[in-house]
Amino acid sequence: MNIWKRRAGACALLLLLCSPPALARGYEGYQDQLGNAPWYDGSRARIQYQDTVVVVDVAVWSGIDDGRGADIAWIQGGWGKRGNASAKVYWEYRDKNGQWELGEDIAPAAEALYVQQRNGDQVEWLRDGVIYKTVPWNQFDTVNFMKAQFTAEANNPPADHIPGTLASKNRVSAAQVRRGVAYADTPLAIQSLPEAANGHVEKGDEANTLRTWYAED
């Protein structure tokens, strides 16, 4: 799910600037994964914007995917920042046909609620209740979204830093998922890809909260 992303072979945000083998991403976050239907059709989280050292790109996002490895399909959104550029709100997906799309919107607020969800025949991305991107749901109607993730990501660690410091940690709170009815808190059961160089992740005081930070150690 990645930002600027990720696993499926796209060099995420920086697809235009690098080839997939050129950079090693690092992730710090948590996830929940379902074993049977019904599948997730939405995720949301309140994400703080914490500026950080960026050479290539960094992002903090929430999203859902189908967990299929190299053929993964996903829907995600949050904030991201490229080197030598201002931070942006972003949207991203890879649909059932393998089509990958990524785009940017306005600058992130210091803290905002980011939502990615199905709404009738559309998928919509929202920041604090304002829709900033939609695509047709029929691009995903056969995808079993079995995994929800809430993650900080650095495209090129340790040169790119996971957001947050020990004294001022990056915070993702109110992590929630939807399975076709209403949103519910997620317990963030599984630590997801704890592999960013000098990056740290922990659950917050509430079960649906996590924090990340970078430390020279």
Backbone as JSON, one array per atom type, in Angstrom:
{
  "sequence": "MNIWKRRAGACALLLLLCSPPALARGYEGYQDQLGNAPWYDGSRARIQYQDTVVVVDVAVWSGIDDGRGADIAWIQGGWGKRGNASAKVYWEYRDKNGQWELGEDIAPAAEALYVQQRNGDQVEWLRDGVIYKTVPWNQFDTVNFMKAQFTAEANNPPADHIPGTLASKNRVSAAQVRRGVAYADTPLAIQSLPEAANGHVEKGDEANTLRTWYAED",
  "N": [[0.83, -1.0, 0.0], [1.48, 1.45, -0.39], [3.18, 4.32, -0.07], [4.68, 6.4, -1.16], [5.18, 4.35, -3.1], [5.74, 1.32, -3.02], [5.21, -1.85, -2.65], [4.53, -3.21, -4.91], [6.19, -3.03, -7.04], [6.17, -0.59, -8.26], [7.91, 2.45, -8.08], [6.91, 4.07, -6.16], [5.99, 7.15, -5.13], [8.16, 8.27, -6.32], [8.25, 7.22, -8.83], [8.83, 8.32, -11.25], [11.43, 9.0, -11.06], [13.14, 6.94, -10.39], [14.19, 3.5, -10.56], [12.62, 0.4, -9.54], [14.55, -1.37, -8.17], [16.4, 0.43, -7.25], [16.12, 1.73, -4.83], [15.65, 1.22, -1.31], [12.88, 0.67, 0.54], [11.6, 1.58, 3.76], [9.47, 0.6, 6.39], [7.26, 1.43, 9.08], [4.85, 0.38, 11.15], [1.45, -0.76, 11.86], [-0.94, -3.43, 11.42], [-4.06, -5.03, 10.56], [-5.52, -8.14, 9.77], [-7.86, -10.0, 7.93], [-9.44, -13.23, 7.89], [-11.58, -14.25, 6.58], [-14.66, -13.58, 4.74], [-16.99, -10.91, 5.62], [-15.15, -8.53, 3.59], [-12.86, -5.79, 4.13], [-14.01, -2.48, 3.34], [-13.26, 0.06, 3.73], [-11.05, 2.39, 5.35], [-9.71, 4.44, 7.95], [-7.95, 7.13, 9.59], [-6.68, 9.36, 12.05], [-4.14, 11.45, 11.33], [-1.13, 12.94, 12.21], [0.81, 15.62, 10.88], [4.16, 15.47, 10.67], [7.03, 17.02, 10.12], [10.04, 15.97, 8.48], [13.33, 14.6, 7.7], [13.94, 14.48, 4.31], [15.05, 12.98, 1.44], [14.45, 11.45, -0.83], [11.58, 10.33, -0.73], [8.91, 10.42, 1.67], [6.19, 9.16, 3.64], [3.05, 9.08, 5.43], [0.37, 6.97, 6.05], [-2.94, 5.51, 5.68], [-4.74, 2.52, 4.8], [-6.15, -0.09, 2.69], [-5.63, -3.47, 1.54], [-5.21, -6.41, -0.55], [-3.37, -8.3, 0.11], [-1.77, -9.9, -1.69], [0.92, -10.23, -2.34], [3.23, -9.79, -4.93], [1.26, -9.19, -6.78], [-0.45, -7.45, -5.61], [-3.37, -5.55, -4.81], [-4.49, -2.3, -3.9], [-5.8, 0.4, -1.85], [-5.13, 3.56, -0.71], [-4.24, 6.42, 1.38], [-2.99, 9.61, 2.56], [-0.5, 11.72, 3.94], [2.36, 12.94, 2.17], [5.82, 13.53, 1.35], [8.2, 14.72, -0.89], [11.72, 14.87, -1.68], [13.16, 18.13, -1.65], [10.71, 19.42, -1.99], [7.4, 20.61, -1.13], [5.31, 19.25, 1.44], [2.49, 17.13, 0.7], [-1.01, 16.26, 0.54], [-2.01, 13.02, -0.4], [-3.25, 10.57, -2.78], [-3.65, 7.1, -3.62], [-3.66, 4.09, -5.55], [-3.88, 0.65, -6.59], [-5.46, -1.18, -8.95], [-7.86, -3.87, -9.69], [-7.0, -4.74, -12.14], [-4.33, -4.29, -12.18], [-3.6, -1.7, -12.69], [-1.85, 1.13, -11.76], [-2.08, 4.11, -9.88], [-1.26, 7.37, -8.77], [-1.54, 10.38, -7.0], [-1.44, 13.89, -6.06], [-2.66, 16.29, -3.7], [-3.71, 19.24, -1.98], [-1.61, 20.89, 0.52], [-0.83, 19.15, 3.57], [-2.74, 19.39, 6.62], [-1.79, 20.24, 10.03], [-2.83, 18.21, 11.55], [-5.08, 15.72, 10.57], [-8.08, 13.94, 9.58], [-7.89, 11.17, 7.65], [-9.48, 9.42, 5.09], [-10.32, 6.52, 3.27], [-12.55, 4.98, 1.2], [-15.3, 2.92, 0.05], [-18.09, 4.32, -1.57], [-21.05, 3.76, -2.52], [-21.11, 3.56, -5.96], [-18.56, 4.48, -6.2], [-15.11, 4.92, -5.24], [-13.79, 6.87, -2.67], [-11.59, 9.42, -1.53], [-10.92, 11.19, 1.37], [-10.17, 14.14, 3.23], [-10.47, 15.32, 6.38], [-13.26, 15.24, 5.98], [-13.63, 16.33, 3.47], [-13.85, 15.56, 0.11], [-11.22, 14.57, -1.96], [-10.49, 13.0, -4.08], [-11.87, 10.71, -6.42], [-12.66, 7.47, -7.75], [-14.03, 4.98, -9.98], [-15.82, 2.36, -8.36], [-16.0, -0.09, -9.65], [-13.5, -0.74, -10.52], [-12.43, -2.18, -8.5], [-14.15, -4.15, -7.67], [-13.93, -6.9, -7.54], [-11.96, -7.39, -5.76], [-10.67, -8.73, -2.81], [-10.4, -7.17, -0.01], [-8.48, -7.81, 2.42], [-6.72, -6.89, 4.31], [-5.84, -4.26, 6.53], [-3.9, -1.35, 6.88], [-1.76, 0.84, 8.71], [0.58, 3.15, 8.54], [3.93, 4.46, 8.6], [6.28, 5.53, 6.23], [9.44, 5.38, 4.62], [11.19, 6.12, 1.75], [13.88, 5.82, 1.18], [15.62, 4.95, 3.41], [18.6, 5.07, 5.5], [18.78, 7.75, 4.78], [16.39, 9.06, 4.18], [14.12, 9.95, 6.68], [12.06, 8.25, 9.01], [9.01, 9.75, 10.09], [8.86, 11.82, 13.02], [10.38, 12.2, 16.29], [12.17, 11.02, 19.2], [11.52, 12.75, 21.25], [9.31, 14.01, 20.24], [7.01, 12.35, 19.01], [5.76, 10.91, 15.97], [2.29, 10.53, 15.32], [-0.37, 8.34, 14.82], [-3.71, 8.1, 15.09], [-7.01, 7.05, 16.25], [-7.46, 4.89, 14.54], [-9.39, 3.14, 12.33], [-11.58, 0.7, 10.82], [-13.78, -0.46, 8.19], [-16.38, -2.73, 7.43], [-18.36, -2.82, 5.43], [-20.53, -1.84, 6.88], [-20.51, -0.09, 9.55], [-17.9, 2.09, 10.78], [-15.32, 0.81, 12.89], [-13.19, 0.64, 15.76], [-9.84, -0.44, 15.29], [-7.71, -2.95, 16.57], [-5.05, -2.96, 15.87], [-3.4, -5.33, 15.44], [-1.11, -6.63, 14.45], [2.31, -6.11, 14.12], [3.66, -4.34, 11.51], [5.96, -4.78, 9.03], [8.44, -3.76, 10.38], [10.95, -2.11, 9.67], [12.4, 0.17, 8.91], [15.42, 1.94, 8.61], [16.92, 2.98, 11.58], [14.43, 3.55, 12.5], [11.51, 3.56, 14.61], [8.67, 2.0, 16.13], [5.63, 1.93, 17.95], [2.76, 0.85, 19.81], [0.21, 3.15, 20.79], [-1.24, 4.72, 23.73], [-3.9, 4.08, 23.52], [-5.59, 1.28, 22.02], [-5.99, 1.59, 19.3], [-4.07, 3.3, 18.3], [-0.9, 4.42, 17.12], [2.64, 5.14, 17.27], [5.49, 6.66, 15.77], [9.05, 7.12, 15.36], [12.27, 8.56, 14.65], [15.6, 7.71, 15.28], [19.03, 8.23, 15.97], [20.8, 5.54, 16.31]],
  "CA": [[0.0, 0.0, 0.0], [2.45, 2.27, -0.16], [3.34, 5.45, -0.78], [4.83, 6.74, -2.39], [4.9, 3.08, -2.74], [5.61, 0.19, -2.46], [5.67, -3.16, -2.87], [4.2, -3.88, -6.14], [7.11, -2.84, -8.14], [6.25, 0.8, -8.63], [8.81, 3.12, -7.15], [5.94, 4.93, -5.68], [6.0, 8.51, -5.5], [9.25, 8.61, -7.2], [8.28, 6.33, -9.99], [9.41, 9.03, -12.38], [12.83, 9.33, -10.83], [13.98, 5.82, -10.02], [13.7, 2.17, -10.88], [12.33, -0.28, -8.28], [15.67, -1.9, -7.4], [17.36, 1.47, -6.91], [15.92, 2.22, -3.48], [15.1, 0.26, -0.36], [11.93, 1.33, 1.42], [11.47, 1.11, 5.13], [8.12, 0.81, 6.9], [7.02, 1.28, 10.5], [3.42, 0.5, 11.35], [0.66, -1.9, 12.32], [-1.98, -3.85, 10.5], [-4.98, -6.09, 10.91], [-5.8, -8.96, 8.6], [-9.02, -10.87, 8.05], [-9.28, -14.54, 7.3], [-12.78, -14.63, 5.83], [-15.54, -12.47, 4.38], [-16.89, -9.85, 4.61], [-13.87, -7.86, 3.5], [-12.84, -4.34, 4.38], [-14.29, -1.57, 2.23], [-12.85, 1.4, 4.11], [-10.17, 2.59, 6.49], [-9.49, 5.85, 8.24], [-7.11, 7.4, 10.76], [-6.25, 10.74, 12.28], [-2.69, 11.42, 11.13], [-0.43, 14.2, 12.38], [1.9, 15.92, 9.96], [5.44, 15.71, 11.36], [8.08, 17.2, 9.12], [11.17, 15.08, 8.7], [14.38, 14.68, 6.68], [13.49, 13.81, 3.1], [15.91, 13.06, 0.27], [13.65, 10.91, -1.92], [10.22, 10.62, -0.3], [8.43, 9.87, 2.93], [4.74, 9.3, 3.74], [2.31, 8.41, 6.5], [-0.87, 6.68, 5.37], [-3.8, 4.38, 6.04], [-5.28, 1.94, 3.59], [-6.53, -1.5, 2.65], [-5.12, -4.2, 0.4], [-5.65, -7.81, -0.59], [-2.32, -9.17, 0.6], [-1.38, -10.9, -2.69], [2.33, -10.16, -2.73], [3.6, -8.98, -6.1], [0.06, -8.82, -7.53], [-1.33, -6.81, -4.64], [-4.21, -4.39, -5.12], [-4.63, -1.52, -2.67], [-6.34, 1.76, -1.82], [-4.53, 4.21, 0.45], [-4.08, 7.86, 1.32], [-2.42, 10.26, 3.73], [0.36, 12.81, 3.49], [3.68, 12.52, 1.7], [6.74, 14.62, 1.01], [9.36, 14.38, -1.7], [12.88, 15.73, -1.47], [13.12, 19.44, -2.3], [9.33, 19.79, -2.31], [6.52, 20.77, 0.01], [4.46, 18.1, 1.74], [1.19, 17.12, 0.04], [-1.96, 15.18, 0.74], [-1.93, 12.2, -1.6], [-4.1, 9.39, -2.97], [-2.94, 6.09, -4.38], [-4.32, 2.79, -5.64], [-3.59, -0.3, -7.66], [-6.77, -1.8, -9.07], [-7.93, -5.31, -9.97], [-6.32, -5.0, -13.41], [-2.92, -3.96, -12.05], [-3.35, -0.3, -13.02], [-1.38, 1.89, -10.59], [-2.23, 5.55, -10.01], [-0.87, 8.15, -7.61], [-1.68, 11.81, -7.23], [-1.28, 14.78, -4.91], [-3.63, 17.36, -3.52], [-3.19, 20.38, -1.24], [-0.7, 20.59, 1.62], [-1.51, 18.56, 4.72], [-2.89, 20.13, 7.86], [-0.97, 19.72, 11.11], [-3.46, 16.96, 11.9], [-6.31, 15.58, 9.79], [-8.65, 12.61, 9.46], [-7.79, 10.69, 6.28], [-10.43, 8.33, 4.88], [-10.42, 5.89, 1.95], [-13.71, 4.1, 1.37], [-16.32, 2.8, -0.99], [-19.34, 5.04, -1.36], [-21.87, 3.4, -3.68], [-20.35, 3.11, -7.13], [-17.29, 5.2, -6.22], [-14.17, 4.95, -4.12], [-13.49, 8.26, -2.41], [-10.54, 9.79, -0.59], [-11.34, 12.4, 2.06], [-9.37, 14.71, 4.31], [-11.37, 16.09, 7.25], [-14.6, 15.27, 5.43], [-13.65, 16.91, 2.12], [-13.41, 14.59, -0.89], [-10.2, 15.12, -2.86], [-10.28, 12.12, -5.22], [-12.79, 9.58, -6.58], [-12.52, 6.59, -8.92], [-15.14, 4.02, -9.98], [-15.66, 1.15, -7.56], [-15.88, -1.29, -10.49], [-12.09, -1.07, -10.67], [-12.02, -2.96, -7.33], [-15.3, -4.9, -7.19], [-13.59, -8.31, -7.31], [-10.81, -7.44, -4.85], [-10.96, -9.05, -1.4], [-9.51, -6.34, 0.81], [-8.38, -8.55, 3.66], [-5.73, -6.3, 5.2], [-5.86, -2.81, 6.77], [-2.6, -0.95, 7.37], [-1.57, 2.21, 9.19], [2.02, 3.0, 8.36], [4.88, 5.49, 8.17], [7.14, 4.93, 5.2], [10.56, 6.14, 4.07], [11.57, 5.49, 0.49], [15.31, 5.6, 1.07], [16.27, 5.09, 4.72], [18.39, 6.08, 6.53], [18.83, 9.14, 4.32], [15.03, 9.52, 4.48], [13.81, 9.64, 8.07], [10.69, 8.02, 9.47], [8.57, 10.94, 10.82], [8.85, 11.83, 14.47], [11.59, 12.03, 17.08], [11.85, 10.46, 20.51], [10.9, 13.79, 22.06], [8.06, 14.44, 19.59], [6.73, 11.21, 18.15], [4.68, 10.94, 14.99], [1.15, 9.84, 15.92], [-1.53, 7.95, 14.03], [-4.71, 7.76, 16.1], [-8.38, 6.78, 15.77], [-7.39, 3.95, 13.43], [-10.65, 2.42, 12.23], [-11.85, -0.01, 9.58], [-15.2, -0.7, 7.93], [-16.66, -3.96, 6.71], [-19.65, -2.68, 4.76], [-21.59, -1.31, 7.73], [-20.04, 1.1, 10.25], [-16.5, 2.05, 11.18], [-15.04, 0.31, 14.23], [-11.78, 0.7, 16.12], [-9.01, -1.6, 15.0], [-6.73, -3.14, 17.64], [-3.69, -2.95, 15.34], [-2.95, -6.57, 16.04], [0.14, -7.17, 13.91], [3.32, -5.14, 13.75], [3.79, -4.48, 10.06], [7.18, -4.36, 8.36], [9.23, -2.84, 11.21], [12.24, -2.29, 9.03], [13.05, 1.4, 8.48], [16.68, 2.15, 9.32], [16.81, 3.91, 12.69], [13.01, 3.85, 12.75], [10.89, 2.86, 15.73], [7.21, 2.05, 16.13], [5.01, 1.36, 19.15], [1.35, 1.18, 20.0], [-0.02, 4.24, 21.71], [-1.97, 4.39, 24.95], [-5.12, 3.42, 23.09], [-5.29, 0.15, 21.14], [-6.06, 1.98, 17.89], [-3.12, 4.4, 18.11], [0.51, 4.04, 17.04], [3.58, 6.25, 17.19], [6.77, 6.34, 15.14], [10.07, 8.13, 15.5], [13.59, 8.27, 14.1], [16.67, 7.93, 16.26], [20.38, 7.83, 15.56], [21.26, 4.57, 17.3]],
  "C": [[0.86, 1.03, 0.0], [2.69, 3.55, -0.55], [4.33, 5.3, -1.55], [5.31, 5.43, -2.65], [5.67, 1.98, -3.09], [5.88, -1.05, -3.02], [5.47, -3.63, -4.24], [5.1, -3.55, -7.26], [7.16, -1.43, -8.62], [7.15, 1.48, -7.64], [8.05, 4.25, -6.53], [6.18, 6.32, -6.07], [7.01, 8.78, -6.55], [9.34, 7.73, -8.39], [8.98, 7.02, -11.15], [10.91, 9.19, -12.26], [13.72, 8.13, -10.58], [13.37, 4.52, -10.49], [13.5, 1.41, -9.59], [13.53, -0.81, -7.52], [16.58, -0.82, -6.84], [17.28, 1.88, -5.45], [15.34, 1.12, -2.6], [14.16, 0.99, 0.58], [12.01, 0.77, 2.82], [10.11, 1.5, 5.66], [8.11, 0.67, 8.42], [5.52, 1.44, 10.73], [2.79, -0.75, 11.89], [-0.43, -2.21, 11.32], [-2.94, -4.81, 11.19], [-5.33, -6.85, 9.65], [-6.94, -9.92, 8.88], [-8.74, -12.22, 7.41], [-10.48, -14.99, 6.5], [-13.64, -13.4, 5.57], [-16.41, -12.09, 5.58], [-15.56, -9.09, 4.71], [-13.99, -6.38, 3.84], [-13.26, -3.57, 3.13], [-13.98, -0.13, 2.61], [-11.89, 1.37, 5.28], [-10.0, 4.08, 6.71], [-8.64, 5.99, 9.5], [-6.84, 8.89, 10.83], [-4.73, 10.74, 12.29], [-2.13, 12.82, 11.34], [0.59, 14.38, 11.26], [3.12, 16.28, 10.78], [6.52, 15.83, 10.3], [9.3, 16.36, 9.48], [12.2, 15.25, 7.58], [13.97, 13.85, 5.48], [14.49, 14.05, 1.97], [15.14, 12.58, -0.96], [12.17, 11.12, -1.63], [9.85, 9.85, 0.95], [6.92, 10.04, 2.95], [4.23, 8.65, 5.01], [0.9, 8.21, 5.97], [-1.68, 5.6, 6.07], [-4.36, 3.81, 4.76], [-5.64, 0.48, 3.76], [-5.91, -2.15, 1.42], [-5.55, -5.65, 0.48], [-4.54, -8.8, -0.27], [-1.78, -10.19, -0.38], [0.07, -10.8, -3.13], [2.55, -9.27, -3.94], [2.39, -8.5, -6.89], [-0.92, -8.01, -6.7], [-2.13, -5.66, -5.26], [-4.42, -3.63, -3.82], [-5.33, -0.19, -2.93], [-5.75, 2.41, -0.57], [-4.43, 5.72, 0.26], [-3.54, 8.4, 2.62], [-1.62, 11.47, 3.29], [1.72, 12.24, 3.08], [4.52, 13.72, 1.34], [7.9, 14.07, 0.21], [10.52, 15.3, -1.34], [12.74, 17.02, -2.26], [11.72, 19.86, -2.73], [8.53, 19.94, -1.02], [5.71, 19.5, 0.21], [3.1, 18.26, 1.07], [0.29, 16.05, 0.65], [-1.92, 14.33, -0.53], [-2.96, 11.09, -1.58], [-3.32, 8.39, -3.81], [-3.78, 4.82, -4.43], [-3.65, 1.93, -6.71], [-4.83, -1.17, -7.78], [-6.69, -3.27, -9.45], [-7.22, -5.69, -11.26], [-4.83, -4.68, -13.37], [-2.6, -2.52, -12.42], [-2.99, 0.45, -11.74], [-1.51, 3.38, -10.86], [-1.87, 6.21, -8.69], [-1.03, 9.61, -7.94], [-1.59, 12.58, -5.93], [-2.39, 15.81, -4.89], [-2.95, 18.47, -2.72], [-2.27, 19.94, -0.1], [-1.46, 20.02, 2.81], [-1.67, 19.56, 5.85], [-1.98, 19.53, 8.92], [-1.51, 18.39, 11.6], [-4.77, 16.88, 11.15], [-6.77, 14.13, 9.82], [-8.64, 12.22, 7.98], [-8.66, 9.44, 6.13], [-10.32, 7.84, 3.44], [-11.54, 4.87, 2.05], [-14.54, 4.0, 0.09], [-17.52, 3.63, -0.59], [-20.2, 4.8, -2.59], [-21.02, 2.9, -4.82], [-19.02, 3.83, -7.28], [-16.41, 4.77, -5.06], [-13.82, 6.41, -3.93], [-12.39, 8.39, -1.37], [-10.95, 11.11, 0.04], [-10.27, 12.83, 3.06], [-10.27, 15.64, 5.1], [-12.73, 16.3, 6.6], [-14.71, 15.83, 4.03], [-13.09, 15.89, 1.13], [-12.36, 15.23, -1.8], [-9.87, 14.2, -4.03], [-11.38, 11.07, -5.23], [-12.39, 8.78, -7.81], [-13.67, 5.6, -8.87], [-14.85, 2.78, -9.15], [-15.48, -0.1, -8.42], [-14.44, -1.63, -10.83], [-11.61, -2.0, -9.54], [-13.07, -3.99, -6.92], [-15.04, -6.4, -7.03], [-12.4, -8.48, -6.36], [-11.29, -7.75, -3.44], [-9.97, -8.3, -0.52], [-9.43, -6.93, 2.22], [-7.46, -7.9, 4.69], [-5.95, -4.79, 5.31], [-4.52, -2.44, 7.38], [-2.58, 0.52, 7.72], [-0.07, 2.36, 9.4], [2.73, 4.32, 8.06], [5.89, 4.82, 7.25], [8.23, 5.89, 4.75], [11.06, 5.41, 2.84], [13.03, 5.1, 0.46], [16.0, 5.77, 2.42], [17.7, 4.56, 4.67], [18.48, 7.52, 6.06], [17.46, 9.81, 4.49], [14.66, 9.05, 5.88], [12.34, 9.31, 8.25], [10.25, 9.25, 10.26], [8.56, 10.74, 12.32], [10.23, 11.68, 15.08], [11.19, 11.46, 18.44], [11.14, 11.48, 21.39], [9.56, 14.25, 21.51], [7.68, 13.39, 18.55], [5.62, 11.48, 17.15], [3.53, 10.09, 15.54], [0.07, 9.59, 14.88], [-2.57, 7.44, 15.03], [-6.06, 7.51, 15.44], [-8.36, 5.87, 14.54], [-8.64, 3.08, 13.42], [-10.79, 1.77, 10.86], [-13.35, -0.21, 9.43], [-15.34, -1.96, 7.11], [-18.08, -3.89, 6.16], [-20.76, -2.09, 5.59], [-21.12, -0.01, 8.37], [-18.57, 0.95, 10.6], [-16.39, 1.57, 12.62], [-13.55, 0.41, 14.5], [-11.06, -0.59, 15.73], [-7.97, -1.75, 16.1], [-5.28, -3.12, 17.17], [-2.94, -4.17, 15.86], [-1.54, -7.0, 15.64], [1.1, -6.04, 13.6], [3.7, -5.38, 12.3], [5.11, -3.92, 9.56], [8.0, -3.38, 9.18], [10.68, -2.82, 10.75], [12.92, -1.01, 8.56], [14.33, 1.61, 9.29], [16.53, 3.26, 10.35], [15.37, 4.31, 13.0], [12.46, 3.0, 13.88], [9.38, 3.01, 15.64], [6.71, 1.4, 17.41], [3.53, 1.66, 19.12], [1.25, 2.34, 20.98], [-0.78, 3.77, 22.94], [-3.29, 3.71, 24.65], [-4.76, 2.32, 22.08], [-5.26, 0.54, 19.68], [-5.16, 3.17, 17.57], [-1.71, 3.84, 18.0], [1.36, 5.29, 16.93], [4.87, 5.77, 16.52], [7.76, 7.45, 15.43], [11.4, 7.61, 14.95], [14.63, 8.57, 15.16], [17.99, 7.46, 15.7], [20.89, 6.84, 16.61], [21.95, 3.39, 16.62]]
}
